[in-house]
Tab-separated table of C-alpha atoms in Angstrom:
chain	number	residue	atom	x	y	z
A	15	MET	CA	12.149	-18.415	16.747
A	16	LYS	CA	11.362	-14.904	18.141
A	17	PHE	CA	8.487	-14.440	20.642
A	18	ILE	CA	6.020	-11.959	19.258
A	19	PRO	CA	4.013	-10.215	21.995
A	20	VAL	CA	0.229	-9.955	21.510
A	21	SER	CA	-2.212	-7.817	23.583
A	22	PHE	CA	-5.847	-7.419	24.093
A	23	HIS	CA	-5.403	-3.877	22.730
A	24	SER	CA	-3.524	-5.055	19.704
A	25	PHE	CA	-6.145	-7.569	18.924
A	26	PHE	CA	-8.847	-4.936	18.964
A	27	GLN	CA	-6.845	-2.381	16.872
A	28	ILE	CA	-6.224	-4.817	14.172
A	29	PHE	CA	-9.977	-6.003	14.401
A	30	PHE	CA	-11.215	-2.258	13.868
A	31	LEU	CA	-8.566	-1.653	11.110
A	32	ARG	CA	-10.256	-4.540	9.231
A	33	PHE	CA	-13.651	-3.359	10.062
A	34	PHE	CA	-12.770	0.002	8.590
A	35	HIS	CA	-11.671	-1.680	5.375
A	36	PHE	CA	-14.972	-3.402	5.235
A	37	LEU	CA	-16.693	0.049	5.422
A	38	PHE	CA	-14.474	1.485	2.725
A	39	PHE	CA	-15.802	-1.190	0.353
A	40	VAL	CA	-19.178	-0.166	0.713
A	41	CYS	CA	-18.302	2.948	-1.270
A	42	LEU	CA	-16.361	0.916	-3.781
A	43	VAL	CA	-18.899	-1.703	-4.698
A	44	SER	CA	-21.771	0.785	-4.750
A	45	ASN	CA	-19.910	2.771	-7.366
A	46	LEU	CA	-19.916	6.000	-5.298
A	47	LEU	CA	-17.296	7.909	-7.034
A	48	PHE	CA	-16.602	10.023	-4.175
A	49	CYS	CA	-18.256	8.129	-1.327
A	50	LYS	CA	-21.406	10.132	-0.734
A	51	LYS	CA	-23.938	9.091	1.924
A	52	GLU	CA	-26.974	7.296	0.785
A	53	LYS	CA	-30.112	8.093	2.650
A	54	GLU	CA	-32.774	5.983	1.062
A	55	SER	CA	-33.447	2.722	2.824
A	56	ASN	CA	-33.528	0.822	-0.604
A	57	ASP	CA	-30.181	2.318	-1.593
A	58	ASP	CA	-28.898	1.326	1.667
A	59	LEU	CA	-29.871	-2.212	1.087
A	60	VAL	CA	-28.308	-2.160	-2.358
A	61	VAL	CA	-24.933	-1.033	-0.942
A	62	LEU	CA	-24.976	-3.652	1.845
A	63	LEU	CA	-25.761	-6.391	-0.782
A	64	GLY	CA	-22.921	-5.075	-2.993
A	65	LEU	CA	-20.557	-4.917	-0.221
A	66	ASN	CA	-21.223	-8.635	0.723
A	67	LEU	CA	-20.556	-9.768	-2.756
A	68	TYR	CA	-17.499	-7.804	-2.993
A	69	LEU	CA	-16.175	-9.103	0.130
A	70	ARG	CA	-17.005	-12.734	-0.850
A	71	SER	CA	-15.474	-11.976	-4.371
A	72	CYS	CA	-11.964	-10.989	-2.753
A	73	ALA	CA	-12.227	-13.906	-0.172
A	74	GLY	CA	-12.979	-16.223	-3.084
A	75	GLN	CA	-10.191	-14.890	-5.301
A	76	ASN	CA	-7.632	-15.118	-2.333
A	77	ALA	CA	-8.825	-18.742	-1.415
A	78	ASN	CA	-9.025	-19.900	-5.077
A	79	PRO	CA	-6.799	-17.662	-7.271
A	80	SER	CA	-7.037	-18.059	-11.089
A	81	SER	CA	-5.632	-15.900	-13.973
A	82	GLY	CA	-7.428	-14.357	-16.825
A	83	MET	CA	-8.630	-11.368	-18.583
A	84	VAL	CA	-10.044	-8.195	-16.673
A	85	GLY	CA	-11.310	-6.233	-19.343
A	86	SER	CA	-8.556	-5.598	-21.822
A	87	LEU	CA	-5.911	-6.454	-19.168
A	88	GLN	CA	-4.247	-9.887	-18.352
A	89	ARG	CA	-4.135	-10.458	-14.686
A	90	TYR	CA	-2.221	-13.204	-13.005
A	91	GLN	CA	-3.133	-14.203	-9.375
A	92	ILE	CA	-0.150	-16.079	-8.112
A	93	PRO	CA	0.105	-17.509	-4.600
A	94	PRO	CA	3.575	-16.487	-3.034
A	95	SER	CA	4.032	-20.148	-2.125
A	96	LEU	CA	4.013	-20.969	-5.727
A	97	THR	CA	6.943	-18.767	-6.315
A	98	SER	CA	9.396	-20.412	-3.506
A	99	SER	CA	9.108	-23.358	-1.459
A	100	SER	CA	10.325	-21.211	1.501
A	101	ILE	CA	7.085	-19.263	1.588
A	102	ASN	CA	4.334	-20.975	3.552
A	103	THR	CA	2.388	-17.934	5.218
A	104	ASP	CA	0.605	-14.927	4.239
A	105	ASN	CA	-0.395	-16.800	1.117
A	106	ASN	CA	-2.951	-14.370	-0.468
A	107	PRO	CA	-2.049	-14.314	-4.187
A	108	HIS	CA	0.030	-11.672	-5.524
A	109	HIS	CA	-1.902	-9.558	-8.369
A	110	VAL	CA	0.316	-9.230	-11.492
A	111	TYR	CA	-0.415	-7.131	-14.535
A	112	PRO	CA	1.813	-7.082	-17.801
A	113	PRO	CA	1.276	-3.716	-19.716
A	114	GLN	CA	-1.922	-3.597	-21.671
A	115	GLN	CA	-1.609	-4.661	-25.378
A	116	GLY	CA	-1.203	-1.833	-27.857
A	117	VAL	CA	0.109	0.599	-25.192
A	118	THR	CA	3.758	1.752	-25.391
A	119	LYS	CA	5.631	-0.113	-22.561
A	120	LYS	CA	7.253	2.057	-19.925
A	121	ASN	CA	9.762	-0.708	-19.168
A	122	ILE	CA	9.164	0.191	-15.438
A	123	LEU	CA	7.852	-2.093	-12.876
A	124	SER	CA	5.468	-0.548	-10.410
A	125	VAL	CA	5.008	-2.530	-7.061
A	126	PHE	CA	2.266	-1.677	-4.691
A	127	TYR	CA	2.057	-2.695	-0.994
A	128	PRO	CA	-1.568	-2.929	0.595
A	129	GLY	CA	-2.316	-1.692	4.080
A	130	THR	CA	-2.558	-3.520	7.366
A	131	GLY	CA	-4.633	-6.876	6.925
A	132	SER	CA	-5.274	-6.044	3.280
A	133	SER	CA	-4.546	-7.954	0.048
A	134	PRO	CA	-3.733	-7.023	-3.476
A	135	CYS	CA	-7.194	-7.898	-4.455
A	136	GLU	CA	-8.406	-4.967	-2.536
A	137	VAL	CA	-6.361	-2.359	-4.395
A	138	GLY	CA	-7.186	-3.768	-7.836
A	139	ALA	CA	-8.201	-0.583	-9.240
A	140	ILE	CA	-4.767	1.515	-8.937
A	141	LEU	CA	-2.880	-1.671	-10.216
A	142	GLN	CA	-4.955	-1.831	-13.359
A	143	GLN	CA	-4.397	1.784	-14.045
A	144	GLY	CA	-0.778	1.302	-14.056
A	145	ALA	CA	-1.143	-1.505	-16.560
A	146	THR	CA	-3.103	0.752	-18.905
A	147	LYS	CA	-0.423	3.368	-18.797
A	148	GLY	CA	2.199	0.926	-19.984
A	149	TYR	CA	3.685	-0.303	-16.792
A	150	HIS	CA	4.376	-3.803	-15.494
A	151	VAL	CA	2.519	-3.886	-12.197
A	152	ILE	CA	2.663	-6.011	-9.072
A	153	GLY	CA	0.254	-5.863	-6.037
A	154	LEU	CA	2.528	-7.843	-3.689
A	155	SER	CA	1.258	-9.895	-0.964
A	156	TYR	CA	3.461	-9.756	2.227
A	157	PRO	CA	3.197	-10.274	6.010
A	158	ASN	CA	0.929	-7.180	7.145
A	159	ALA	CA	-1.138	-8.457	9.939
A	160	GLU	CA	0.465	-6.246	12.452
A	161	ALA	CA	0.159	-2.369	12.209
A	162	VAL	CA	3.500	-0.754	13.019
A	163	ASN	CA	1.818	2.021	15.044
A	164	THR	CA	-0.009	-0.439	17.106
A	165	VAL	CA	3.053	-2.546	17.958
A	166	CYS	CA	5.420	0.214	18.686
A	167	ASN	CA	2.978	2.037	20.982
A	168	GLN	CA	2.564	-0.770	23.456
A	169	GLY	CA	4.230	-2.877	26.006
A	170	ALA	CA	8.143	-2.738	25.918
A	171	ALA	CA	8.117	-1.421	22.387
A	172	ARG	CA	7.019	2.056	23.605
A	173	ASN	CA	10.372	2.694	25.163
A	174	ASP	CA	12.420	1.253	22.197
A	175	THR	CA	13.285	4.243	20.074
A	176	SER	CA	14.168	1.936	17.173
A	177	CYS	CA	11.038	-0.109	16.945
A	178	PHE	CA	9.612	1.735	13.916
A	179	GLU	CA	12.718	1.351	11.873
A	180	ASN	CA	13.687	-2.076	13.049
A	181	MET	CA	10.200	-3.335	12.371
A	182	ARG	CA	10.076	-1.854	8.738
A	183	ASN	CA	13.572	-3.040	7.971
A	184	GLU	CA	12.633	-6.600	8.972
A	185	VAL	CA	9.502	-6.684	6.970
A	186	VAL	CA	11.016	-5.069	3.881
A	187	THR	CA	14.352	-6.848	4.047
A	188	GLY	CA	14.038	-9.942	6.332
A	189	SER	CA	16.994	-8.702	8.252
A	190	GLN	CA	16.559	-10.179	11.747
A	191	VAL	CA	16.735	-6.833	13.778
A	192	SER	CA	13.292	-6.513	15.385
A	193	PRO	CA	11.925	-8.567	18.485
A	194	TYR	CA	8.447	-7.526	17.625
A	195	VAL	CA	8.054	-9.409	14.282
A	196	SER	CA	9.357	-12.434	12.754
A	197	VAL	CA	9.990	-12.237	9.014
A	198	ASP	CA	12.885	-14.046	7.199
A	199	THR	CA	14.484	-13.008	4.101
A	200	ASN	CA	12.400	-15.333	2.158
A	201	ASN	CA	9.166	-13.958	3.301
A	202	SER	CA	10.180	-10.284	3.433
A	203	ILE	CA	8.893	-7.895	0.789
A	204	GLU	CA	12.018	-7.884	-1.191
A	205	GLY	CA	12.486	-11.593	-0.792
A	206	ARG	CA	8.952	-12.193	-2.145
A	207	LEU	CA	9.272	-9.682	-4.955
A	208	LEU	CA	12.574	-11.391	-6.111
A	209	SER	CA	11.137	-14.899	-6.051
A	210	LEU	CA	8.034	-13.640	-7.908
A	211	LEU	CA	10.081	-11.885	-10.610
A	212	GLN	CA	12.125	-14.873	-11.138
A	213	TYR	CA	8.914	-16.947	-11.433
A	214	LEU	CA	7.578	-14.614	-14.082
A	215	LYS	CA	10.658	-14.415	-16.044
A	216	SER	CA	10.690	-18.165	-16.479
A	217	THR	CA	6.936	-18.697	-16.830
A	218	TYR	CA	6.131	-15.770	-19.019
A	219	PRO	CA	9.590	-15.073	-20.945
A	220	SER	CA	8.122	-12.923	-23.717
A	221	GLU	CA	6.581	-10.405	-21.161
A	222	GLY	CA	9.625	-8.585	-20.282
A	223	TRP	CA	10.014	-9.367	-16.552
A	224	ASP	CA	13.667	-9.963	-16.978
A	225	THR	CA	14.031	-6.196	-17.479
A	226	PHE	CA	13.817	-5.881	-13.690
A	227	LEU	CA	16.454	-8.529	-12.709
A	228	THR	CA	20.201	-8.292	-12.958
A	229	GLY	CA	21.594	-11.606	-12.162
A	230	GLY	CA	20.064	-12.748	-9.201
A	231	THR	CA	19.132	-9.292	-7.793
A	232	ILE	CA	16.256	-6.667	-8.492
A	233	ASN	CA	17.185	-3.751	-10.595
A	234	TRP	CA	15.894	-1.183	-8.381
A	235	ALA	CA	16.462	1.676	-10.880
A	236	ASN	CA	13.687	0.479	-12.950
A	237	VAL	CA	11.472	-0.002	-10.059
A	238	TYR	CA	8.686	2.348	-8.629
A	239	VAL	CA	7.318	1.542	-5.346
A	240	GLY	CA	4.100	2.586	-3.549
A	241	GLY	CA	1.603	1.720	-1.065
A	242	HIS	CA	-1.420	2.603	0.970
A	243	SER	CA	-1.478	3.036	4.889
A	244	GLN	CA	1.104	0.644	6.319
A	245	GLY	CA	2.279	-0.206	2.742
A	246	SER	CA	3.119	3.473	2.257
A	247	GLY	CA	5.323	3.304	5.246
A	248	HIS	CA	7.284	0.234	3.752
A	249	ALA	CA	7.533	1.991	0.463
A	250	ALA	CA	9.015	5.193	1.974
A	251	TYR	CA	11.455	3.314	3.976
A	252	GLN	CA	12.463	1.299	0.925
A	253	GLY	CA	13.280	4.602	-0.877
A	254	LYS	CA	15.618	5.229	1.931
A	255	ILE	CA	17.615	2.154	1.339
A	256	ARG	CA	17.157	1.425	-2.397
A	257	ALA	CA	17.606	3.646	-5.259
A	258	VAL	CA	14.154	2.986	-6.593
A	259	GLY	CA	12.989	5.471	-9.248
A	260	ARG	CA	9.840	6.653	-7.561
A	261	VAL	CA	7.864	6.399	-4.295
A	262	SER	CA	3.978	6.769	-4.102
A	263	ILE	CA	2.631	7.449	-0.600
A	264	TYR	CA	-1.090	7.027	-0.079
A	265	SER	CA	-2.647	7.701	3.420
A	266	GLY	CA	0.671	7.604	5.221
A	267	VAL	CA	3.373	7.640	6.540
A	268	SER	CA	1.851	7.567	9.970
A	269	ASP	CA	4.732	6.391	12.414
A	270	TYR	CA	4.588	8.240	15.727
A	271	SER	CA	5.582	7.579	19.185
A	272	LEU	CA	2.910	8.359	21.822
A	273	GLN	CA	5.423	7.702	24.576
A	274	THR	CA	7.961	10.421	23.328
A	275	ALA	CA	5.477	12.570	21.282
A	276	SER	CA	7.721	12.499	18.506
A	277	ILE	CA	8.215	10.917	14.930
A	278	PRO	CA	10.834	8.071	14.599
A	279	SER	CA	14.416	9.060	13.415
A	280	TRP	CA	14.399	6.989	10.453
A	281	PHE	CA	12.397	9.548	8.531
A	282	SER	CA	15.477	11.801	8.558
A	283	ASN	CA	17.764	8.957	7.150
A	284	ALA	CA	19.657	9.489	4.113
A	285	GLN	CA	17.680	8.737	1.050
A	286	ALA	CA	18.729	6.318	-1.713
A	287	ALA	CA	16.011	7.266	-4.160
A	288	PRO	CA	16.619	10.256	-6.421
A	289	VAL	CA	15.911	13.849	-4.884
A	290	GLY	CA	12.346	14.640	-5.771
A	291	SER	CA	11.062	11.093	-6.277
A	292	TYR	CA	8.526	10.992	-3.443
A	293	TYR	CA	5.007	11.974	-4.066
A	294	GLY	CA	1.810	11.701	-1.730
A	295	LEU	CA	-1.855	11.864	-1.397
A	296	ILE	CA	-3.995	11.896	1.546
A	297	HIS	CA	-7.595	12.748	2.833
A	298	GLU	CA	-7.500	16.230	4.519
A	299	ASN	CA	-9.473	14.807	7.396
A	300	ASP	CA	-7.501	11.505	7.838
A	301	THR	CA	-7.226	10.835	11.622
A	302	VAL	CA	-5.965	7.337	11.138
A	303	ALA	CA	-2.782	8.355	9.390
A	304	ASN	CA	-2.395	11.389	11.650
A	305	PHE	CA	-1.961	9.160	14.499
A	306	SER	CA	-0.775	11.981	16.834
A	307	GLY	CA	-3.900	13.900	16.718
A	308	ASN	CA	-2.023	16.795	14.660
A	309	ALA	CA	-3.972	17.156	11.424
A	310	ASN	CA	-0.640	18.073	9.588
A	311	GLN	CA	1.465	15.169	11.227
A	312	VAL	CA	1.821	13.275	7.976
A	313	THR	CA	2.129	16.219	5.495
A	314	ASP	CA	4.682	17.919	7.650
A	315	VAL	CA	6.728	14.805	7.498
A	316	TRP	CA	6.470	14.734	3.702
A	317	LEU	CA	7.916	18.273	3.725
A	318	ASN	CA	10.382	18.209	6.282
A	319	GLN	CA	11.700	14.624	6.427
A	320	LEU	CA	10.959	13.009	3.070
A	321	GLY	CA	11.681	16.066	0.794
A	322	MET	CA	8.232	16.297	-0.701
A	323	THR	CA	8.307	19.787	-2.056
A	324	GLY	CA	5.510	22.019	-3.089
A	325	THR	CA	2.397	23.811	-1.431
A	326	LEU	CA	-0.094	21.345	0.180
A	327	THR	CA	-2.563	21.364	-2.666
A	328	ASN	CA	-6.160	20.015	-2.947
A	329	THR	CA	-6.721	17.746	-6.007
A	330	ASN	CA	-9.864	19.941	-6.800
A	331	VAL	CA	-7.548	22.363	-8.714
A	332	GLY	CA	-6.735	19.798	-11.367
A	333	PHE	CA	-4.028	18.513	-13.018
A	334	PRO	CA	-1.008	19.432	-12.766
A	335	TYR	CA	-1.709	20.171	-9.272
A	336	GLY	CA	0.607	23.158	-8.847
A	337	ASN	CA	3.461	20.731	-9.570
A	338	SER	CA	3.298	19.783	-5.854
A	339	LYS	CA	4.426	16.655	-4.589
A	340	ARG	CA	2.053	16.903	-1.373
A	341	LEU	CA	-1.744	16.411	-2.466
A	342	VAL	CA	-4.840	16.261	-0.326
A	343	THR	CA	-8.372	15.476	-1.179
A	344	ASN	CA	-11.711	16.181	0.298
A	345	ALA	CA	-13.505	13.410	-1.563
A	346	CYS	CA	-15.462	11.149	0.561
A	347	ASN	CA	-16.258	13.963	3.164
A	348	GLY	CA	-19.310	12.982	5.214
A	349	MET	CA	-18.170	9.338	5.616
A	350	GLY	CA	-16.627	7.872	8.676
A	351	THR	CA	-13.020	7.658	9.798
A	352	ALA	CA	-12.264	4.494	7.916
A	353	ALA	CA	-13.554	5.732	4.629
A	354	LEU	CA	-11.563	8.885	4.852
A	355	HIS	CA	-8.306	6.853	5.291
A	356	SER	CA	-9.239	4.641	2.425
A	357	CYS	CA	-10.543	7.143	0.134
A	358	PRO	CA	-7.320	7.695	-2.228
A	359	MET	CA	-7.788	3.888	-3.261
A	360	VAL	CA	-11.324	4.449	-4.447
A	361	ASN	CA	-12.188	4.032	-8.074
A	362	GLY	CA	-12.356	7.525	-9.607
A	363	PHE	CA	-8.733	8.855	-8.721
A	364	GLN	CA	-7.152	7.786	-12.123
A	365	THR	CA	-6.056	11.162	-13.223
A	366	ILE	CA	-4.440	11.578	-9.661
A	367	TRP	CA	-2.881	8.204	-9.527
A	368	ASN	CA	-1.314	8.842	-12.994
A	369	TYR	CA	0.272	12.017	-11.379
A	370	ILE	CA	1.518	10.421	-8.361
A	371	SER	CA	2.468	6.812	-9.454
A	372	TYR	CA	2.431	6.446	-13.276
A	373	PRO	CA	3.809	9.635	-14.918
């Protein structure tokens, strides 16, 4: 078993990242479409009460998962341990949606990876949007307690130029290449996805989950991947090593070495996904993702390393956004750091999600 270093700094960075997610849900629960500040004390009280109910709702769903209808959509909440006896940690349920009834099926699987410390429950809106467009959709639960930028910018890892790539490789594939994280094949993103698809194929044979399996492997050509924050980095990395059909990046990828004042080399690795398959959205004032302090850190990587062409375009211009693959938003302006980082996951971005993730 590998020793995973933990520091005082790491504890507090993870604590604050989770606290930031809590702040984001203030906007989500109170139905503030673009996260505007509330100034009346009574409104503030309603927001706080709504936040408490929402957090308790996700906590309750994660602790006691159940399946059922969400409006016109079928949702399955499936603990990872139910799909494989080899999985016994990070057991918040996967959220799974077959295509909405009556909608033409795309026969494409969209898999979404939540950010650090988050669960699929907390990104339910973007998952549900995919199902309404005819996609099979999975919000995947995976080991995501440690932020890559936190780990790779402290201790011995600061001087390890391969830290970012190896850590993402191990989380995504389970390859035993990183001394800073311990994820085996069964518990990796790809291992969990394979076990889940096999479970869905067996349990719901009429829903078409077998479309995404070829023998005992995943049929990557029929899979789109995406994620928020840390999850976006895993999706971007996966597009380097798997011929997925599309990669959707929200509020990332933020990998950056403070020690060398540079981005990691894996960004420039050859890409297995088709040319032009990466799309992204970030808030124009996202200082969490722009870890270096350079406001263009993320969007420059999009253009120069990930091949995301087009002028940096504000979503205010409307569809089709100048056909750019690099979108920014100024929604949520006036809110705090965490709200800006989480803004692209707020309900109300459906048209933009369709463009980036669900064409």
